[in-house]
PDB file of C-alpha atoms in Angstrom:
ATOM      1  CA  UNK A   1      29.749 -11.892  25.015  1.00  0.00           C
ATOM      2  CA  UNK A   2      29.383 -12.514  28.726  1.00  0.00           C
ATOM      3  CA  UNK A   3      31.942 -14.522  30.648  1.00  0.00           C
ATOM      4  CA  UNK A   4      30.789 -16.875  33.395  1.00  0.00           C
ATOM      5  CA  UNK A   5      32.864 -18.134  36.286  1.00  0.00           C
ATOM      6  CA  UNK A   6      31.965 -20.847  38.761  1.00  0.00           C
ATOM      7  CA  UNK A   7      33.252 -21.780  42.178  1.00  0.00           C
ATOM      8  CA  UNK A   8      34.366 -24.329  43.152  1.00  0.00           C
ATOM      9  CA  UNK A   9      35.729 -25.895  39.991  1.00  0.00           C
ATOM     10  CA  UNK A  10      35.601 -29.306  41.615  1.00  0.00           C
ATOM     11  CA  UNK A  11      34.909 -30.889  44.969  1.00  0.00           C
ATOM     12  CA  UNK A  12      34.796 -34.269  46.645  1.00  0.00           C
ATOM     13  CA  UNK A  13      32.050 -34.538  49.253  1.00  0.00           C
ATOM     14  CA  UNK A  14      30.739 -37.069  51.697  1.00  0.00           C
ATOM     15  CA  UNK A  15      27.309 -38.607  51.415  1.00  0.00           C
ATOM     16  CA  UNK A  16      24.644 -36.660  53.297  1.00  0.00           C
ATOM     17  CA  UNK A  17      26.372 -33.291  53.109  1.00  0.00           C
ATOM     18  CA  UNK A  18      25.487 -30.264  50.975  1.00  0.00           C
ATOM     19  CA  UNK A  19      27.495 -28.171  48.537  1.00  0.00           C
ATOM     20  CA  UNK A  20      26.751 -24.685  47.254  1.00  0.00           C
ATOM     21  CA  UNK A  21      28.030 -23.765  43.797  1.00  0.00           C
ATOM     22  CA  UNK A  22      28.441 -20.113  42.881  1.00  0.00           C
ATOM     23  CA  UNK A  23      27.970 -18.658  39.419  1.00  0.00           C
ATOM     24  CA  UNK A  24      29.165 -15.155  38.558  1.00  0.00           C
ATOM     25  CA  UNK A  25      28.516 -13.402  35.237  1.00  0.00           C
ATOM     26  CA  UNK A  26      30.619 -10.405  34.223  1.00  0.00           C
ATOM     27  CA  UNK A  27      27.591  -8.519  32.899  1.00  0.00           C
ATOM     28  CA  UNK A  28      23.910  -8.337  33.673  1.00  0.00           C
ATOM     29  CA  UNK A  29      21.839 -11.080  32.102  1.00  0.00           C
ATOM     30  CA  UNK A  30      18.127 -11.665  32.259  1.00  0.00           C
ATOM     31  CA  UNK A  31      18.032 -15.435  32.150  1.00  0.00           C
ATOM     32  CA  UNK A  32      20.318 -17.821  34.010  1.00  0.00           C
ATOM     33  CA  UNK A  33      20.102 -21.593  34.017  1.00  0.00           C
ATOM     34  CA  UNK A  34      21.600 -24.536  35.832  1.00  0.00           C
ATOM     35  CA  UNK A  35      22.382 -27.791  34.032  1.00  0.00           C
ATOM     36  CA  UNK A  36      23.627 -31.173  35.152  1.00  0.00           C
ATOM     37  CA  UNK A  37      25.855 -33.450  33.119  1.00  0.00           C
ATOM     38  CA  UNK A  38      26.040 -36.950  34.489  1.00  0.00           C
ATOM     39  CA  UNK A  39      29.036 -39.106  33.560  1.00  0.00           C
ATOM     40  CA  UNK A  40      28.997 -39.956  29.879  1.00  0.00           C
ATOM     41  CA  UNK A  41      25.748 -38.058  29.315  1.00  0.00           C
ATOM     42  CA  UNK A  42      24.681 -34.818  27.732  1.00  0.00           C
ATOM     43  CA  UNK A  43      23.424 -31.746  29.560  1.00  0.00           C
ATOM     44  CA  UNK A  44      20.048 -31.765  31.309  1.00  0.00           C
ATOM     45  CA  UNK A  45      18.355 -28.608  32.537  1.00  0.00           C
ATOM     46  CA  UNK A  46      17.818 -28.507  36.299  1.00  0.00           C
ATOM     47  CA  UNK A  47      16.105 -25.146  36.617  1.00  0.00           C
ATOM     48  CA  UNK A  48      15.804 -21.567  35.479  1.00  0.00           C
ATOM     49  CA  UNK A  49      17.131 -19.131  38.071  1.00  0.00           C
ATOM     50  CA  UNK A  50      14.695 -16.226  38.221  1.00  0.00           C
ATOM     51  CA  UNK A  51      15.873 -12.927  39.634  1.00  0.00           C
ATOM     52  CA  UNK A  52      13.761 -11.885  42.584  1.00  0.00           C
ATOM     53  CA  UNK A  53      11.522 -14.938  42.577  1.00  0.00           C
ATOM     54  CA  UNK A  54      11.606 -18.689  43.056  1.00  0.00           C
ATOM     55  CA  UNK A  55      13.442 -20.804  40.500  1.00  0.00           C
ATOM     56  CA  UNK A  56      11.494 -22.798  37.931  1.00  0.00           C
ATOM     57  CA  UNK A  57      12.386 -26.481  38.113  1.00  0.00           C
ATOM     58  CA  UNK A  58      12.261 -29.113  35.407  1.00  0.00           C
ATOM     59  CA  UNK A  59      10.503 -32.388  35.864  1.00  0.00           C
ATOM     60  CA  UNK A  60      12.516 -34.642  38.117  1.00  0.00           C
ATOM     61  CA  UNK A  61      14.218 -31.828  40.019  1.00  0.00           C
ATOM     62  CA  UNK A  62      12.841 -30.342  43.246  1.00  0.00           C
ATOM     63  CA  UNK A  63      13.625 -27.282  45.287  1.00  0.00           C
ATOM     64  CA  UNK A  64      14.386 -29.224  48.456  1.00  0.00           C
ATOM     65  CA  UNK A  65      17.156 -31.103  46.702  1.00  0.00           C
ATOM     66  CA  UNK A  66      18.468 -28.268  44.509  1.00  0.00           C
ATOM     67  CA  UNK A  67      17.701 -24.909  46.116  1.00  0.00           C
ATOM     68  CA  UNK A  68      18.672 -21.988  43.909  1.00  0.00           C
ATOM     69  CA  UNK A  69      19.194 -18.334  44.680  1.00  0.00           C
ATOM     70  CA  UNK A  70      19.347 -15.410  42.256  1.00  0.00           C
ATOM     71  CA  UNK A  71      19.798 -12.225  44.245  1.00  0.00           C
ATOM     72  CA  UNK A  72      20.697 -10.032  41.267  1.00  0.00           C
ATOM     73  CA  UNK A  73      21.278 -10.041  37.515  1.00  0.00           C
ATOM     74  CA  UNK A  74      24.885 -11.256  37.690  1.00  0.00           C
ATOM     75  CA  UNK A  75      24.945 -13.943  40.378  1.00  0.00           C
ATOM     76  CA  UNK A  76      23.290 -17.228  41.234  1.00  0.00           C
ATOM     77  CA  UNK A  77      23.925 -20.199  43.500  1.00  0.00           C
ATOM     78  CA  UNK A  78      22.902 -23.828  43.270  1.00  0.00           C
ATOM     79  CA  UNK A  79      22.976 -26.034  46.342  1.00  0.00           C
ATOM     80  CA  UNK A  80      23.073 -29.796  46.050  1.00  0.00           C
ATOM     81  CA  UNK A  81      21.535 -31.019  49.290  1.00  0.00           C
ATOM     82  CA  UNK A  82      21.822 -34.282  51.179  1.00  0.00           C
ATOM     83  CA  UNK A  83      24.144 -35.643  48.537  1.00  0.00           C
ATOM     84  CA  UNK A  84      24.397 -39.245  47.425  1.00  0.00           C
ATOM     85  CA  UNK A  85      26.834 -40.849  44.974  1.00  0.00           C
ATOM     86  CA  UNK A  86      24.154 -40.471  42.264  1.00  0.00           C
ATOM     87  CA  UNK A  87      24.680 -36.694  42.462  1.00  0.00           C
ATOM     88  CA  UNK A  88      28.215 -37.080  41.137  1.00  0.00           C
ATOM     89  CA  UNK A  89      28.094 -34.952  37.992  1.00  0.00           C
ATOM     90  CA  UNK A  90      29.295 -31.776  36.398  1.00  0.00           C
ATOM     91  CA  UNK A  91      27.047 -28.818  37.210  1.00  0.00           C
ATOM     92  CA  UNK A  92      27.069 -25.936  34.732  1.00  0.00           C
ATOM     93  CA  UNK A  93      25.685 -22.436  34.956  1.00  0.00           C
ATOM     94  CA  UNK A  94      24.507 -20.738  31.791  1.00  0.00           C
ATOM     95  CA  UNK A  95      23.096 -17.487  30.472  1.00  0.00           C
ATOM     96  CA  UNK A  96      21.535 -16.703  27.123  1.00  0.00           C
ATOM     97  CA  UNK A  97      22.297 -13.640  25.059  1.00  0.00           C
ATOM     98  CA  UNK A  98      21.753 -12.471  21.513  1.00  0.00           C
ATOM     99  CA  UNK A  99      25.085 -14.085  20.733  1.00  0.00           C
ATOM    100  CA  UNK A 100      23.766 -17.423  21.948  1.00  0.00           C
ATOM    101  CA  UNK A 101      24.266 -19.527  25.030  1.00  0.00           C
ATOM    102  CA  UNK A 102      27.216 -18.874  27.294  1.00  0.00           C
ATOM    103  CA  UNK A 103      28.312 -21.531  29.768  1.00  0.00           C
ATOM    104  CA  UNK A 104      30.470 -21.538  32.825  1.00  0.00           C
ATOM    105  CA  UNK A 105      33.398 -23.959  33.059  1.00  0.00           C
ATOM    106  CA  UNK A 106      31.383 -26.288  35.283  1.00  0.00           C
ATOM    107  CA  UNK A 107      31.772 -27.704  38.773  1.00  0.00           C
ATOM    108  CA  UNK A 108      32.831 -31.334  38.907  1.00  0.00           C
ATOM    109  CA  UNK A 109      31.255 -32.945  41.946  1.00  0.00           C
ATOM    110  CA  UNK A 110      32.204 -36.356  43.289  1.00  0.00           C
ATOM    111  CA  UNK A 111      30.167 -37.784  46.159  1.00  0.00           C
ATOM    112  CA  UNK A 112      31.685 -40.649  48.145  1.00  0.00           C
TER     113      UNK A 112
ATOM    114  CA  UNK B   1       8.525 -31.064  24.203  1.00  0.00           C
ATOM    115  CA  UNK B   2      11.649 -30.476  22.151  1.00  0.00           C
ATOM    116  CA  UNK B   3      13.860 -33.484  21.581  1.00  0.00           C
ATOM    117  CA  UNK B   4      17.284 -33.363  19.958  1.00  0.00           C
ATOM    118  CA  UNK B   5      19.099 -36.333  18.488  1.00  0.00           C
ATOM    119  CA  UNK B   6      22.553 -36.617  16.963  1.00  0.00           C
ATOM    120  CA  UNK B   7      23.987 -39.110  14.521  1.00  0.00           C
ATOM    121  CA  UNK B   8      26.406 -40.783  14.675  1.00  0.00           C
ATOM    122  CA  UNK B   9      26.943 -41.332  18.386  1.00  0.00           C
ATOM    123  CA  UNK B  10      30.636 -41.904  17.768  1.00  0.00           C
ATOM    124  CA  UNK B  11      32.947 -41.505  14.816  1.00  0.00           C
ATOM    125  CA  UNK B  12      36.557 -42.451  14.256  1.00  0.00           C
ATOM    126  CA  UNK B  13      38.325 -41.166  11.143  1.00  0.00           C
ATOM    127  CA  UNK B  14      41.885 -40.809   9.856  1.00  0.00           C
ATOM    128  CA  UNK B  15      43.401 -37.371   9.813  1.00  0.00           C
ATOM    129  CA  UNK B  16      42.578 -35.251   6.759  1.00  0.00           C
ATOM    130  CA  UNK B  17      39.090 -36.564   6.138  1.00  0.00           C
ATOM    131  CA  UNK B  18      36.107 -34.312   5.680  1.00  0.00           C
ATOM    132  CA  UNK B  19      33.228 -35.289   7.898  1.00  0.00           C
ATOM    133  CA  UNK B  20      29.610 -34.468   8.657  1.00  0.00           C
ATOM    134  CA  UNK B  21      27.858 -34.564  12.002  1.00  0.00           C
ATOM    135  CA  UNK B  22      24.075 -34.597  12.031  1.00  0.00           C
ATOM    136  CA  UNK B  23      21.566 -33.072  14.425  1.00  0.00           C
ATOM    137  CA  UNK B  24      17.780 -33.403  14.341  1.00  0.00           C
ATOM    138  CA  UNK B  25      15.144 -31.681  16.444  1.00  0.00           C
ATOM    139  CA  UNK B  26      11.444 -32.377  16.742  1.00  0.00           C
ATOM    140  CA  UNK B  27       9.993 -28.861  17.089  1.00  0.00           C
ATOM    141  CA  UNK B  28      10.935 -26.571  14.215  1.00  0.00           C
ATOM    142  CA  UNK B  29       9.923 -23.437  16.150  1.00  0.00           C
ATOM    143  CA  UNK B  30      13.415 -22.591  17.337  1.00  0.00           C
ATOM    144  CA  UNK B  31      15.177 -19.294  17.945  1.00  0.00           C
ATOM    145  CA  UNK B  32      18.799 -20.414  17.730  1.00  0.00           C
ATOM    146  CA  UNK B  33      20.766 -23.573  17.093  1.00  0.00           C
ATOM    147  CA  UNK B  34      24.248 -23.760  18.517  1.00  0.00           C
ATOM    148  CA  UNK B  35      27.076 -26.248  18.105  1.00  0.00           C
ATOM    149  CA  UNK B  36      29.449 -26.784  21.010  1.00  0.00           C
ATOM    150  CA  UNK B  37      32.610 -28.724  21.520  1.00  0.00           C
ATOM    151  CA  UNK B  38      33.440 -30.445  24.789  1.00  0.00           C
ATOM    152  CA  UNK B  39      36.830 -31.910  25.576  1.00  0.00           C
ATOM    153  CA  UNK B  40      37.001 -34.676  28.207  1.00  0.00           C
ATOM    154  CA  UNK B  41      36.486 -33.293  31.692  1.00  0.00           C
ATOM    155  CA  UNK B  42      36.113 -29.754  30.374  1.00  0.00           C
ATOM    156  CA  UNK B  43      33.342 -27.239  29.858  1.00  0.00           C
ATOM    157  CA  UNK B  44      31.630 -26.235  26.630  1.00  0.00           C
ATOM    158  CA  UNK B  45      33.234 -24.255  23.833  1.00  0.00           C
ATOM    159  CA  UNK B  46      30.827 -22.550  21.452  1.00  0.00           C
ATOM    160  CA  UNK B  47      31.676 -23.298  17.817  1.00  0.00           C
ATOM    161  CA  UNK B  48      28.882 -21.832  15.738  1.00  0.00           C
ATOM    162  CA  UNK B  49      25.534 -20.163  16.343  1.00  0.00           C
ATOM    163  CA  UNK B  50      22.853 -20.229  13.649  1.00  0.00           C
ATOM    164  CA  UNK B  51      19.889 -17.953  14.177  1.00  0.00           C
ATOM    165  CA  UNK B  52      16.506 -19.172  12.970  1.00  0.00           C
ATOM    166  CA  UNK B  53      16.546 -16.787  10.007  1.00  0.00           C
ATOM    167  CA  UNK B  54      19.929 -18.044   8.816  1.00  0.00           C
ATOM    168  CA  UNK B  55      20.758 -21.067   6.707  1.00  0.00           C
ATOM    169  CA  UNK B  56      24.413 -21.532   7.553  1.00  0.00           C
ATOM    170  CA  UNK B  57      27.424 -20.220   9.412  1.00  0.00           C
ATOM    171  CA  UNK B  58      31.120 -20.735   8.776  1.00  0.00           C
ATOM    172  CA  UNK B  59      34.175 -20.456  10.964  1.00  0.00           C
ATOM    173  CA  UNK B  60      37.492 -21.648   9.596  1.00  0.00           C
ATOM    174  CA  UNK B  61      37.216 -25.336   8.760  1.00  0.00           C
ATOM    175  CA  UNK B  62      33.745 -25.551  10.262  1.00  0.00           C
ATOM    176  CA  UNK B  63      30.481 -25.013   8.457  1.00  0.00           C
ATOM    177  CA  UNK B  64      27.068 -25.485  10.019  1.00  0.00           C
ATOM    178  CA  UNK B  65      23.797 -25.521   8.123  1.00  0.00           C
ATOM    179  CA  UNK B  66      20.236 -25.264   9.341  1.00  0.00           C
ATOM    180  CA  UNK B  67      17.020 -26.472   7.744  1.00  0.00           C
ATOM    181  CA  UNK B  68      14.305 -25.451  10.169  1.00  0.00           C
ATOM    182  CA  UNK B  69      11.433 -26.890   8.177  1.00  0.00           C
ATOM    183  CA  UNK B  70      12.891 -30.382   8.265  1.00  0.00           C
ATOM    184  CA  UNK B  71      14.298 -30.001  11.787  1.00  0.00           C
ATOM    185  CA  UNK B  72      17.879 -30.680  10.816  1.00  0.00           C
ATOM    186  CA  UNK B  73      21.336 -29.208  11.145  1.00  0.00           C
ATOM    187  CA  UNK B  74      24.683 -30.488   9.973  1.00  0.00           C
ATOM    188  CA  UNK B  75      28.168 -29.607  11.110  1.00  0.00           C
ATOM    189  CA  UNK B  76      30.788 -30.047   8.418  1.00  0.00           C
ATOM    190  CA  UNK B  77      34.430 -30.326   9.449  1.00  0.00           C
ATOM    191  CA  UNK B  78      36.944 -30.014   6.643  1.00  0.00           C
ATOM    192  CA  UNK B  79      40.393 -31.588   6.676  1.00  0.00           C
ATOM    193  CA  UNK B  80      40.020 -33.057  10.138  1.00  0.00           C
ATOM    194  CA  UNK B  81      42.948 -32.969  12.562  1.00  0.00           C
ATOM    195  CA  UNK B  82      43.740 -34.932  15.729  1.00  0.00           C
ATOM    196  CA  UNK B  83      43.065 -31.739  17.686  1.00  0.00           C
ATOM    197  CA  UNK B  84      39.450 -31.936  16.536  1.00  0.00           C
ATOM    198  CA  UNK B  85      38.945 -35.009  18.717  1.00  0.00           C
ATOM    199  CA  UNK B  86      36.205 -34.140  21.202  1.00  0.00           C
ATOM    200  CA  UNK B  87      32.490 -34.525  21.792  1.00  0.00           C
ATOM    201  CA  UNK B  88      30.330 -32.279  19.639  1.00  0.00           C
ATOM    202  CA  UNK B  89      26.998 -31.164  21.051  1.00  0.00           C
ATOM    203  CA  UNK B  90      24.073 -29.676  19.190  1.00  0.00           C
ATOM    204  CA  UNK B  91      21.651 -27.511  21.189  1.00  0.00           C
ATOM    205  CA  UNK B  92      18.484 -25.616  20.299  1.00  0.00           C
ATOM    206  CA  UNK B  93      16.914 -22.596  21.963  1.00  0.00           C
ATOM    207  CA  UNK B  94      13.145 -22.546  21.664  1.00  0.00           C
ATOM    208  CA  UNK B  95      12.644 -18.837  22.036  1.00  0.00           C
ATOM    209  CA  UNK B  96      14.856 -15.876  22.919  1.00  0.00           C
ATOM    210  CA  UNK B  97      16.048 -16.148  26.486  1.00  0.00           C
ATOM    211  CA  UNK B  98      14.920 -19.707  26.955  1.00  0.00           C
ATOM    212  CA  UNK B  99      17.117 -22.601  27.936  1.00  0.00           C
ATOM    213  CA  UNK B 100      18.890 -24.794  25.426  1.00  0.00           C
ATOM    214  CA  UNK B 101      17.897 -28.392  24.809  1.00  0.00           C
ATOM    215  CA  UNK B 102      20.927 -30.543  24.093  1.00  0.00           C
ATOM    216  CA  UNK B 103      21.443 -33.572  21.934  1.00  0.00           C
ATOM    217  CA  UNK B 104      23.382 -36.560  23.263  1.00  0.00           C
ATOM    218  CA  UNK B 105      26.508 -35.605  21.348  1.00  0.00           C
ATOM    219  CA  UNK B 106      28.818 -37.156  18.779  1.00  0.00           C
ATOM    220  CA  UNK B 107      32.130 -38.398  20.107  1.00  0.00           C
ATOM    221  CA  UNK B 108      34.762 -37.765  17.425  1.00  0.00           C
ATOM    222  CA  UNK B 109      38.178 -39.309  17.292  1.00  0.00           C
ATOM    223  CA  UNK B 110      40.599 -38.207  14.571  1.00  0.00           C
ATOM    224  CA  UNK B 111      43.523 -40.573  14.242  1.00  0.00           C
ATOM    225  CA  UNK B 112      46.958 -39.296  13.214  1.00  0.00           C
TER     226      UNK B 112
END
């Protein structure tokens, strides 16, 4: 099955700044997703990253706060904009295949 | 909207016990159900994938069953070991290529 890598693996950021997380898949995949896992919580879908078109966001998530790019079938980025301490979470990239869901190792973000 | 619940929320057992983790979902029209393991501060490790046409899957000491009509899945862990201590997440995929909806997880602690 596909292998997903993410960069950075972790970061500590100041309030008001932005961070871009990169997700690289080792094979072409049709669907890519971004999830957030807040401390002590399960995973919540942020958006579906659509190749060649705007991402589809879940309720409670907006493009201005979480802009997403998907330039091709193996790569996507998620930006967390104008960060606040409430954005401190693990952000995970995912793709679905016949063999099921494949997840990246996550990016642990701490906002001070 | 699909909702996934897991019981119990936490479980502490002595080493060697057989145990059952439960997962329920509200919409029986699923494509896949997948069990994941998450160690503290780590990403997701896929344990078992059950396709909608299947009733169960086995891997080593793990056995997962699926009853789509009743919206339930169970993960059976035989002869538990301290290394099994982790959070176990159940997730369902509504249709091929769609995102997964996650349950809140069961936090397992196996005591030596």
